[in-house]
Amino acid sequence: MLSPDEFREEYPPERLDDELPDTPITSLRTIQYLYGKLYTLATAGGGTYGPYLTPDEAGDLIDTDDSLIVVRVDLSGEQPVLATDGSGPIEVTRYSADLVERVGHCKYPAAAGIDHSITHQAGRNSDPEKLARYAKERLTKWATDPVVQEASGDHEDGWIVEALATLGEDDDALDRIEDELTTKLGGESTTALLTVRVKTEPDGEYQWPGDLDVFKEAMRQRKLSKLVTKNKADDSSGEATDLVTGQRTRTVGTSEDPQNYFLGKQLEKFPGLDIEEAWRTHSISEDAAVTVMNAETFVEACKYPTFGAKVYYLPYFFGRASTEEIYELYNLLYQATTEDDDLTPVEKAYEDFQDQDDTALRFYVSAVMPHQMSRYDVFGETLNGRLLYPRDLARHHNRIVSDTSAFNTDTDWSAPLPTNENWGLLTADTEALHSVSSGWYFYQTFAERDDDEADADDPRIEALVSVLGGDAIAVETLLSEYVDRIIADEDDDDLEGFPSFRVASQFAQLCALATETLDLLTTDDPGKRPITIEPDYEVDIMESLEDIQIIPDGGHPAAPKLESFIEDTPAIARTSNADEVLDEADAEHRQSVRNQRRGAFMLGALVGEVGSYQEYSEDRSTTLVDQFPVKSITQSRVKKVTREAIGKTLTYTRQEKKSGGSFPGTKFEHVVEELRKTIVKPDPDDWDIDTEDLRFYYALGVTYGLNDHPEWDNQADDTEEDI
């Protein structure tokens, strides 16, 4: 395969423009057609027969010992005979780069059967007996193949093929081929191509298959025949408009496909499909079909395994690409094919295009699940994949956890939510783009599944394809997945304590997806609309501890932090500008649900505060957090949990005051007072917030409460009385 520099030198702009289609990219098929064109130009070259050759199939044999076995046939006399001059009837040599075009190899991918070309590729380490059979079949099987016979019958040099078939009827000649081959291999096995060279003139040279048009045309016709006869079709062909070129021409119905889409057996794609009439449903011309098949190497290089599926990221340029864009595209495809690394195609493209904000580069993205050897279930696909979406999502996520007041503080009190350098989603991660584009971003936050049983309904795959294509994810899906993962973590005996880092990661992800410029969250429920709005967090949300310790009304020093977090988080804020775009009924419903959500958050916060106190001050192994796990929280239990949490608060307040503690009000008063405000109206028995919504924001509150403490690193000298 030509390197990018060699490709540019071999195909200057004018020549390249002549070789490429005039039509813009409009579908997966047109992408594959362009890939196939580029691959053919880079390997077999242009011309009529270039798309039909498969030079890379035997690329690993180049410059290896005993990798090319040649049957030499003299056709210059009255009768065809095996060669007696030079190296004799069998030549065993090295397959070299300068012979690639001359042997004219065209691989047939079937497990059983001969290759389309007279040149045939043997299996790995074939023994001399098997190689001798393959060598003889150049005369006995390929030359007598009905399609080869028909093609050669209409060709001016068809007599060459007939002569080979005649020689194949000579048992003595066949025995000599086997004996000579076995002798020259010394009885050893080898991996090789087997081909034929013929001499047609007494004083002429022995010619390779690539030197003779009759061999190439017969090869072409054999390959074309498979496009209309697969899956027991007799002749699935007819005149129609080619879906790639738009030309009226002969089209075929059972061509192969690099991604195994639109195959004759995929009846779920085409209910009631008549295989003989498949060309009507999926009309593609012969040459276009073959070119599409040649795209396989580039297509397979642009896939990434995740969630038990294959995710394809096929780069292309929107519209009809310029020659300069084609050079850039070839460079991307070449890198994906030749470089052995763990980067997704999105990351490779980012390395080349990271400084270009307004680029025409797009990605066709699809997630597929192999189902049997040659059938794929398509989970999701889009033509609108862009670097913008995964790149900016990664950037915004890093910004949220590293630069905003939700996760950071320069004061003497902790940030609302924890960070952790060992959690990829809770630190500014240089691998964030890889996390997003590979699907790891959702693997860390969504419910776990057995990847061996992946199915089309896997929400992780749906979310990945949506993000890559800039499509919004339903809030309902996120909340359901988040809660399922939280509950699974709580139930996991191998995990200790409440999954605060998991919840914080999920919330950071939720905030990043809500970024206004990305707009990757959606819902049809007015009550959930605030969740889709980007939070307005700032850094340094409160004064230093020294400045706020003396609070005139006897409030808690962390109250300003809580107040800011609530008001800057649209999902739980007391008011929202978003209400202005809704009618009054929807606005009332939205505010009601938001109040309920805030109540769930405050309840969780108090449970977290009390639980943390019980663990560290009371040395209890079972705390209120353990007593009321996320899965236990329902609308009907809100009042019970509230009474229990407030009751514990009063108990610990009395205990501390009896033991000499001096502080105004009750413990966690800033949380208790806010909870009382939100839990009274409407009565929790009348709440209509969804269970997943209720549980996630309760879990977020627990995480907040567990993390609500002095920033010990900044206040090493403070005592408990000081706080």
XYZ file of C-alpha atoms in Angstrom, residues 17-706:
690
model
C -9.691 14.018 -9.606
C -10.210 11.923 -12.742
C -10.145 8.687 -10.735
C -12.701 9.712 -8.104
C -16.509 9.850 -8.276
C -18.213 13.148 -9.077
C -21.043 12.536 -6.623
C -20.996 13.808 -3.001
C -21.115 11.540 0.031
C -24.759 10.819 0.805
C -24.807 7.327 2.329
C -22.773 4.484 3.765
C -22.507 3.014 0.271
C -20.940 6.163 -1.179
C -18.424 6.240 1.681
C -17.524 2.608 1.041
C -17.253 3.302 -2.683
C -14.790 6.143 -2.032
C -12.804 3.959 0.386
C -12.732 1.167 -2.191
C -11.480 3.575 -4.856
C -8.705 4.851 -2.614
C -7.696 1.361 -1.539
C -7.592 0.152 -5.141
C -5.485 3.123 -6.246
C -3.076 2.578 -3.343
C -2.645 -1.151 -3.923
C -3.632 -2.399 -7.374
C -3.667 0.901 -9.247
C -6.369 2.165 -11.554
C -7.671 0.756 -14.789
C -10.442 -1.661 -15.671
C -9.179 -4.570 -13.609
C -7.677 -2.747 -10.632
C -10.822 -2.957 -8.450
C -10.991 -6.720 -8.981
C -7.521 -7.497 -7.675
C -6.680 -8.215 -4.038
C -2.921 -7.609 -3.754
C -2.903 -7.208 0.032
C -4.413 -10.631 0.670
C -0.996 -12.218 0.182
C 1.018 -9.228 1.329
C 2.590 -11.157 4.189
C 4.143 -13.582 1.683
C 6.262 -10.950 -0.001
C 9.999 -11.712 0.259
C 9.474 -15.007 2.052
C 11.082 -18.268 0.936
C 9.148 -20.633 -1.322
C 6.189 -18.252 -1.414
C 5.410 -18.473 -5.145
C 4.895 -21.716 -7.037
C 4.611 -21.419 -10.820
C 3.358 -24.021 -13.282
C 5.165 -23.263 -16.558
C 3.264 -24.228 -19.723
C 4.494 -24.032 -23.321
C 1.655 -23.248 -25.738
C 3.863 -22.327 -28.691
C 3.597 -25.733 -30.384
C 0.761 -27.755 -31.839
C -0.101 -29.224 -28.419
C 0.114 -27.709 -24.942
C 2.967 -29.171 -22.915
C 4.742 -28.538 -19.666
C 7.934 -26.511 -19.997
C 11.173 -28.376 -20.442
C 13.532 -25.421 -20.606
C 14.929 -23.297 -17.822
C 13.542 -24.297 -14.433
C 11.261 -26.916 -15.968
C 7.507 -27.370 -15.401
C 7.582 -26.120 -11.807
C 9.359 -23.076 -10.473
C 9.484 -22.410 -6.737
C 10.620 -18.872 -5.973
C 10.078 -15.859 -3.744
C 6.995 -13.704 -4.131
C 8.246 -10.122 -4.444
C 6.762 -6.635 -4.641
C 7.514 -6.338 -8.356
C 5.481 -9.493 -9.016
C 2.300 -8.354 -7.230
C 0.707 -6.810 -10.302
C 1.982 -9.529 -12.634
C 0.463 -12.489 -10.769
C -2.932 -10.719 -10.840
C -4.308 -12.338 -7.696
C -8.005 -12.062 -6.855
C -8.974 -13.776 -3.619
C -12.278 -15.549 -3.156
C -13.130 -15.330 0.557
C -15.153 -18.528 0.700
C -13.752 -21.216 3.010
C -13.939 -23.762 0.202
C -13.393 -23.001 -3.460
C -10.765 -21.648 -5.785
C -9.815 -18.020 -6.076
C -11.322 -15.947 -8.873
C -7.949 -15.517 -10.561
C -5.860 -18.289 -12.029
C -3.464 -17.393 -9.217
C -4.587 -19.141 -6.022
C -3.561 -18.571 -2.409
C -2.920 -21.714 -0.380
C -3.572 -22.030 3.326
C -0.928 -21.580 5.996
C 1.859 -24.179 5.915
C 0.241 -26.407 3.309
C 1.975 -29.716 2.716
C 3.392 -30.689 -0.722
C 0.457 -32.984 -1.464
C -2.063 -30.202 -0.973
C 0.048 -27.698 -2.895
C 0.342 -30.164 -5.774
C -3.442 -30.448 -5.858
C -3.796 -26.670 -5.989
C -1.192 -26.468 -8.769
C -3.000 -29.049 -10.875
C -6.342 -27.324 -10.274
C -5.040 -24.307 -12.210
C -5.563 -26.562 -15.236
C -8.270 -28.956 -14.126
C -10.568 -26.671 -12.164
C -9.976 -22.998 -12.930
C -9.535 -23.399 -16.682
C -12.674 -25.547 -16.897
C -14.850 -23.356 -14.684
C -18.080 -22.537 -16.572
C -17.726 -18.789 -16.054
C -14.080 -18.854 -17.166
C -15.033 -20.906 -20.186
C -17.790 -18.499 -21.164
C -15.564 -15.441 -20.707
C -12.690 -16.938 -22.684
C -15.039 -18.135 -25.423
C -15.817 -14.524 -26.278
C -12.179 -13.388 -26.062
C -9.692 -13.344 -28.947
C -7.125 -15.105 -26.759
C -9.606 -17.605 -25.390
C -7.620 -20.428 -26.978
C -5.042 -20.012 -24.191
C -7.572 -21.033 -21.567
C -8.773 -23.904 -23.757
C -5.210 -25.127 -24.139
C -4.723 -25.156 -20.362
C -7.935 -27.131 -19.928
C -6.711 -29.618 -22.548
C -3.393 -30.043 -20.731
C -5.357 -30.663 -17.547
C -6.747 -33.836 -19.158
C -3.242 -35.290 -19.512
C -2.685 -37.559 -16.509
C 1.027 -37.838 -17.194
C 1.371 -34.081 -17.138
C -0.527 -33.871 -13.859
C 1.668 -36.558 -12.294
C 4.755 -34.692 -13.415
C 3.490 -31.489 -11.796
C 3.058 -33.287 -8.492
C 6.443 -35.013 -8.640
C 8.344 -31.882 -9.627
C 6.654 -29.750 -6.983
C 7.279 -32.264 -4.206
C 10.919 -32.593 -5.212
C 11.585 -28.868 -5.378
C 10.006 -28.318 -1.955
C 12.091 -31.117 -0.516
C 8.975 -32.577 1.057
C 8.550 -29.470 3.249
C 5.353 -27.490 3.834
C 5.072 -23.840 2.886
C 2.653 -20.952 2.492
C 2.481 -19.794 -1.097
C 0.621 -18.444 -4.088
C 0.246 -20.841 -7.004
C -0.027 -19.554 -10.547
C 0.667 -20.303 -14.201
C 2.997 -18.771 -16.756
C 2.505 -19.491 -20.446
C 4.635 -19.119 -23.561
C 2.588 -18.463 -26.698
C 5.388 -17.872 -29.220
C 8.352 -20.194 -29.937
C 10.836 -17.416 -29.319
C 8.682 -15.599 -26.781
C 8.922 -15.159 -23.024
C 6.781 -16.925 -20.455
C 4.005 -14.499 -19.596
C 2.399 -13.903 -16.225
C -1.389 -13.787 -15.716
C -1.181 -10.009 -15.365
C 0.325 -9.786 -18.839
C -2.641 -11.428 -20.559
C -6.047 -9.767 -20.858
C -7.865 -13.088 -21.242
C -6.825 -14.185 -17.734
C -7.836 -10.845 -16.261
C -11.207 -10.790 -18.003
C -11.961 -14.353 -16.913
C -11.038 -13.375 -13.359
C -13.333 -10.348 -13.569
C -16.264 -12.405 -14.815
C -15.790 -15.029 -12.098
C -15.906 -12.343 -9.422
C -18.923 -10.693 -10.995
C -20.772 -14.014 -11.146
C -20.722 -14.218 -7.350
C -22.584 -10.917 -7.152
C -25.739 -12.475 -8.583
C -25.652 -16.113 -7.409
C -25.014 -16.014 -3.651
C -27.485 -17.637 -1.266
C -28.730 -19.997 -4.007
C -29.900 -17.218 -6.309
C -29.940 -18.122 -9.990
C -29.415 -14.615 -11.364
C -30.200 -11.708 -9.066
C -29.567 -8.931 -11.563
C -31.448 -6.411 -13.662
C -31.328 -2.929 -15.097
C -31.850 -0.174 -12.534
C -30.332 3.066 -11.250
C -27.051 2.475 -9.464
C -27.415 3.826 -5.914
C -23.750 4.877 -5.930
C -23.236 6.551 -9.290
C -26.835 7.376 -10.156
C -26.368 5.803 -13.595
C -28.887 3.523 -15.281
C -27.054 0.232 -15.691
C -27.001 -3.481 -14.911
C -27.266 -3.911 -11.147
C -26.686 -6.908 -8.889
C -28.513 -8.089 -5.794
C -26.235 -10.451 -3.838
C -22.928 -8.604 -3.651
C -20.707 -8.870 -0.602
C -20.517 -6.053 1.911
C -17.609 -4.901 4.105
C -19.967 -4.550 7.078
C -22.346 -7.339 6.137
C -25.316 -5.001 5.670
C -28.015 -5.679 3.126
C -27.181 -9.318 2.639
C -29.642 -11.713 1.084
C -30.216 -13.522 4.378
C -30.987 -10.331 6.316
C -34.724 -10.686 5.969
C -35.291 -8.374 8.928
C -33.969 -5.552 6.752
C -36.200 -6.531 3.847
C -39.306 -8.457 4.957
C -40.561 -10.775 2.250
C -37.353 -10.435 0.261
C -37.187 -12.497 -2.933
C -33.490 -13.177 -3.428
C -33.894 -13.196 -7.199
C -35.328 -9.681 -7.027
C -32.846 -8.319 -4.471
C -31.331 -6.058 -7.142
C -34.555 -4.064 -7.100
C -34.332 -3.406 -3.349
C -30.614 -2.657 -3.227
C -29.531 -1.633 -6.717
C -25.775 -1.404 -7.136
C -23.827 -1.771 -10.370
C -21.260 -4.511 -10.902
C -18.214 -2.259 -10.832
C -19.546 -0.246 -7.885
C -20.252 -3.441 -5.942
C -16.699 -4.682 -6.494
C -15.258 -1.303 -5.512
C -17.359 -1.312 -2.332
C -16.042 -4.769 -1.504
C -12.498 -3.384 -1.749
C -13.272 -0.960 1.062
C -13.086 -3.742 3.646
C -9.483 -3.101 4.728
C -10.112 0.580 5.431
C -13.545 -0.056 6.942
C -12.219 -2.686 9.347
C -9.331 -0.403 10.325
C -11.894 2.195 11.426
C -13.739 0.052 13.942
C -13.379 -0.113 17.697
C -14.720 -2.896 19.942
C -16.848 -1.809 22.891
C -19.795 -3.180 24.898
C -19.589 -6.504 23.039
C -20.233 -4.753 19.737
C -18.192 -3.279 16.910
C -18.429 0.473 16.562
C -17.463 1.800 13.146
C -16.190 5.368 12.807
C -15.772 6.021 9.068
C -14.306 9.488 8.372
C -15.317 11.415 5.278
C -15.631 15.006 4.097
C -19.054 16.535 3.754
C -20.203 17.053 0.165
C -17.808 16.268 -2.644
C -14.328 16.377 -1.161
C -11.586 18.440 -2.764
C -8.403 16.685 -3.826
C -6.604 18.156 -0.803
C -9.292 16.749 1.484
C -8.924 13.373 -0.253
C -5.205 13.405 0.514
C -6.068 14.141 4.154
C -8.663 11.376 4.191
C -6.215 8.886 2.714
C -3.713 9.847 5.387
C -6.297 9.106 8.097
C -7.195 5.747 6.553
C -3.561 4.819 6.037
C -2.745 5.574 9.673
C -5.731 3.585 10.894
C -4.651 0.621 8.763
C -0.921 0.597 9.470
C -0.463 1.971 12.984
C -0.808 -0.431 15.891
C -2.195 1.584 18.785
C -5.266 1.795 20.984
C -6.571 5.067 19.594
C -10.065 5.268 18.190
C -10.472 6.764 14.688
C -11.924 9.847 16.376
C -8.711 10.353 18.345
C -6.563 9.844 15.253
C -8.605 12.473 13.428
C -8.336 14.812 16.422
C -4.540 14.689 16.210
C -4.722 16.024 12.648
C -7.682 18.382 12.964
C -7.647 19.586 16.578
C -6.859 23.171 15.586
C -9.628 23.356 12.990
C -12.947 24.317 14.562
C -14.895 24.635 11.334
C -14.016 21.463 9.425
C -16.029 19.531 6.872
C -14.770 16.282 8.374
C -17.614 13.979 9.358
C -17.960 10.404 10.560
C -20.393 7.699 9.664
C -20.937 5.977 13.010
C -22.636 2.644 13.507
C -22.668 -0.005 16.210
C -23.130 -3.572 15.049
C -23.250 -6.963 16.698
C -21.964 -9.980 14.750
C -24.774 -12.508 14.544
C -23.498 -15.679 12.908
C -20.517 -15.507 10.569
C -21.925 -13.146 7.967
C -24.835 -11.346 9.604
C -24.664 -8.228 11.709
C -27.389 -6.655 13.790
C -27.197 -2.879 13.465
C -27.684 -1.190 16.847
C -27.581 2.405 15.706
C -26.066 4.570 13.006
C -25.619 8.172 11.949
C -23.916 10.017 9.101
C -23.545 13.131 11.220
C -20.660 12.159 13.484
C -18.287 15.071 14.049
C -15.143 15.738 16.050
C -16.970 18.658 17.663
C -19.260 16.551 19.829
C -16.873 14.083 21.526
C -14.071 16.657 21.626
C -16.150 19.358 23.271
C -17.905 16.926 25.592
C -14.498 15.759 26.839
C -13.364 19.364 27.292
C -16.504 20.432 29.140
C -16.377 17.423 31.443
C -12.790 18.233 32.354
C -13.761 21.869 32.907
C -16.631 20.958 35.223
C -14.563 18.749 37.523
C -11.459 20.935 37.516
C -12.690 24.527 37.283
C -16.202 24.859 38.710
C -17.427 25.399 42.246
C -19.456 22.179 42.190
C -16.236 20.191 42.516
C -13.639 22.706 43.664
C -13.075 25.202 46.431
C -10.382 27.674 47.412
C -11.944 28.099 50.837
C -11.679 26.272 54.125
C -14.795 24.217 53.507
C -15.123 21.287 51.138
C -16.591 21.617 47.662
C -20.166 20.376 47.259
C -19.037 17.188 45.541
C -15.842 15.126 45.789
C -13.081 14.656 43.239
C -10.632 11.787 43.021
C -7.563 11.566 40.795
C -8.046 7.803 40.555
C -11.510 8.196 39.022
C -11.339 9.138 35.365
C -14.506 11.210 35.492
C -13.523 13.067 38.669
C -10.279 14.591 37.500
C -9.091 16.592 34.497
C -8.190 13.546 32.431
C -5.887 13.762 29.407
C -7.582 10.598 28.170
C -11.041 12.171 28.237
C -11.458 12.072 24.460
C -10.587 8.390 24.423
C -13.064 7.826 27.234
C -15.861 9.487 25.263
C -15.109 8.070 21.813
C -14.500 4.509 23.024
C -17.659 4.328 25.147
C -15.762 4.080 28.430
C -17.422 7.362 29.372
C -20.765 5.595 29.725
C -19.349 2.302 30.924
C -18.335 4.085 34.144
C -21.779 5.527 34.849
C -24.412 3.266 33.294
C -25.643 -0.044 34.661
C -23.240 -2.897 33.985
C -24.182 -5.592 31.490
C -22.726 -8.815 30.170
C -20.972 -7.780 26.964
C -21.294 -11.342 25.665
C -25.050 -10.803 25.583
C -25.092 -7.354 23.981
C -28.304 -6.428 22.224
C -29.745 -3.618 20.170
C -31.404 -2.080 23.228
C -28.149 -1.521 25.116
C -28.470 2.118 26.262
C -24.688 2.488 26.512
C -24.379 1.907 22.773
C -27.302 4.202 22.064
C -25.700 6.919 24.186
C -22.312 6.488 22.498
C -23.748 6.724 18.980
C -25.862 9.711 20.033
C -22.894 11.628 21.433
C -20.715 10.922 18.396
C -23.504 12.120 16.123
C -24.550 15.105 18.221
C -27.950 13.632 19.018
C -29.493 14.250 22.436
C -29.900 11.491 25.026
C -33.149 11.174 26.925
C -32.892 12.333 30.523
C -35.106 9.408 31.490
C -32.511 6.976 30.117
C -29.707 8.582 32.091
C -31.591 8.661 35.395
C -32.673 5.042 35.028
C -29.134 3.894 34.201
C -27.564 5.991 36.936
C -29.896 4.671 39.621
C -29.457 1.057 38.533
C -25.687 1.433 38.769
C -25.860 3.127 42.174
C -28.082 0.366 43.574
C -25.792 -2.309 42.127
C -22.801 -0.649 43.812
C -24.649 -0.453 47.135
C -25.500 -4.164 46.886
C -21.960 -5.184 45.953
C -20.327 -6.793 48.987
C -16.897 -6.103 47.496
C -17.475 -2.349 47.604
C -17.256 -0.518 50.910
C -19.427 2.441 51.823
C -21.763 4.581 49.785
C -20.722 4.994 46.098
C -20.105 8.736 46.391
C -17.522 8.830 43.618
C -19.887 7.018 41.277
C -22.682 9.499 41.963
C -20.331 12.462 41.597
C -19.105 11.046 38.276
C -22.654 10.665 37.049
C -23.549 14.199 38.039
C -20.454 15.605 36.316
C -21.471 13.708 33.194
C -25.012 15.016 33.445
C -23.711 18.592 33.688
C -21.374 18.111 30.712
C -24.146 16.702 28.545
C -26.322 19.680 29.489
C -23.736 22.164 28.211
C -25.694 24.678 26.156
C -23.396 24.605 23.129
C -23.716 20.820 22.900
C -27.361 20.383 23.932
C -27.025 16.612 24.358
C -29.945 16.139 26.763
C -33.615 15.953 25.877
C -36.973 15.181 27.476
C -40.642 15.503 26.661
C -41.515 15.877 30.343
C -41.767 19.549 31.421
C -40.961 18.483 34.956
C -37.545 17.174 33.847
C -36.709 20.087 31.601
C -34.575 21.819 34.310
C -32.221 18.815 34.268
C -31.358 19.598 30.631
C -30.265 23.158 31.453
C -26.565 23.873 31.910
C -25.656 24.716 35.543
C -24.007 28.067 36.176
C -21.271 27.107 38.605
C -18.457 29.487 39.406
C -15.241 29.103 41.359
C -14.848 30.556 44.856
C -18.502 30.466 45.836
C -17.989 31.455 49.461
C -15.740 33.475 51.676
C -12.937 31.981 53.711
C -13.797 30.267 56.967
C -12.203 33.065 58.969
C -14.576 35.569 57.353
C -17.762 33.597 57.895
C -17.297 31.925 61.266
C -19.314 34.578 63.095
C -22.746 34.556 61.527
C -25.183 37.021 63.135
C -28.275 34.843 62.797
C -26.530 31.806 64.225
C -26.414 29.991 60.879
C -24.009 27.276 59.859
C -20.725 28.279 58.152
C -21.472 25.921 55.211
C -24.906 27.437 54.548
C -23.676 29.795 51.796
C -22.151 26.870 49.926
C -25.440 24.965 50.072
C -27.403 28.011 48.993
C -25.130 28.620 46.000
C -25.180 24.988 44.897
C -28.979 24.899 44.988
C -29.440 28.137 43.083
C -26.769 27.284 40.480
C -28.248 23.835 39.786
C -31.347 24.336 37.594
C -32.762 20.921 38.452
C -33.208 21.867 42.133
C -33.204 25.674 42.033
C -36.077 27.614 43.587
C -36.595 29.538 40.344
C -35.548 29.097 36.743
C -35.501 31.369 33.725
C -36.583 28.385 31.656
C -40.107 28.755 33.033
C -40.579 31.773 30.815
C -40.798 29.637 27.676
C -43.575 27.422 29.051
C -47.236 28.100 29.480
C -48.473 28.638 33.014
C -49.680 25.073 33.544
C -46.348 23.595 32.520
C -44.445 26.158 34.557
C -46.403 25.262 37.661
C -45.811 21.566 37.086
C -42.140 22.146 36.474
C -41.717 24.179 39.637
C -43.645 21.630 41.650
C -41.431 18.777 40.459
C -38.316 20.890 40.955
C -39.351 21.540 44.560
C -39.888 17.833 45.077
C -36.488 17.098 43.519
C -34.902 19.632 45.841
C -36.672 17.935 48.734
C -35.188 14.575 47.685
C -31.743 16.183 47.453
C -32.055 17.808 50.882
C -33.276 14.588 52.441
C -30.256 12.785 51.020
C -27.983 15.583 52.215
C -29.247 15.257 55.790
C -28.956 11.458 55.689
C -25.367 11.909 54.453
C -24.559 14.477 57.150
C -25.949 12.266 59.904
C -24.346 9.151 58.461
C -20.944 10.814 58.304
C -21.305 11.986 61.923
C -22.321 8.505 63.050
C -19.317 6.930 61.343
C -16.636 9.344 62.481
C -17.965 10.690 65.803
C -20.085 7.804 67.040
C -17.891 5.074 65.499
C -20.921 3.210 64.208
C -20.495 0.466 61.643
C -24.078 0.874 60.427
C -25.206 4.394 59.741
C -28.315 6.166 58.530
C -26.890 5.938 55.009
C -26.853 2.149 55.319
C -30.269 2.140 56.927
C -31.847 4.013 54.016
C -30.120 2.908 50.792
C -31.154 4.402 47.475
C -33.298 1.436 46.491
C -35.425 1.928 49.617
C -36.376 5.491 48.733
C -39.882 5.852 47.374
C -42.465 8.581 47.521
C -44.304 6.754 50.302
C -41.172 6.540 52.490
C -39.988 10.135 52.215
C -41.761 11.283 55.411
C -40.523 8.285 57.410
C -36.911 8.844 56.383
C -37.266 12.580 57.062
C -38.578 11.983 60.598
C -35.780 9.518 61.302
C -33.049 11.814 60.008
C -34.305 14.905 61.846
C -34.813 12.833 64.972
C -31.183 11.693 64.879
C -30.099 15.288 64.386
C -31.945 16.406 67.507
C -30.573 13.489 69.501
C -26.949 14.238 68.595
C -27.513 17.948 69.249
C -28.693 17.243 72.796
C -25.827 14.817 73.399
C -23.193 17.316 72.346
C -24.706 20.164 74.344
C -24.836 17.955 77.445
C -21.176 17.135 76.991
C -20.244 20.802 76.855
C -20.529 21.545 73.168
C -21.297 25.176 72.405
C -22.968 26.136 69.136
C -26.234 27.896 68.258
C -29.257 26.010 66.954
C -29.076 22.330 66.048
C -26.482 20.262 64.237
C -26.681 20.482 60.438
C -29.195 23.282 60.891
C -28.492 24.687 57.392
C -29.636 21.372 55.920
C -32.504 20.742 58.316
C -34.110 24.132 57.728
C -33.947 23.818 53.943
C -35.385 20.302 54.176
C -38.295 21.495 56.306
C -39.112 24.186 53.748
C -39.252 21.752 50.837
C -40.814 18.756 52.508
C -44.004 20.431 53.712
C -45.661 21.681 50.537
C -46.746 19.702 48.751
C -46.995 16.814 51.157
C -44.671 13.950 50.002
C -47.719 11.694 49.733
C -48.877 13.960 46.902
C -45.559 14.141 45.063
C -45.577 13.113 41.398
C -41.831 12.989 40.786
C -40.635 9.797 39.035
C -38.957 7.195 41.219
C -35.655 7.281 39.274
C -35.642 11.074 39.462
C -36.354 10.956 43.195
C -33.686 8.339 43.863
C -30.906 9.936 41.839
C -31.220 13.309 43.501
C -31.515 11.626 46.884
C -28.218 9.847 46.066
C -26.719 13.172 44.978
C -27.819 14.641 48.308
C -26.221 11.784 50.243
C -22.996 12.394 48.337
C -23.210 16.103 49.169
C -23.844 15.386 52.854
C -20.970 12.925 53.147
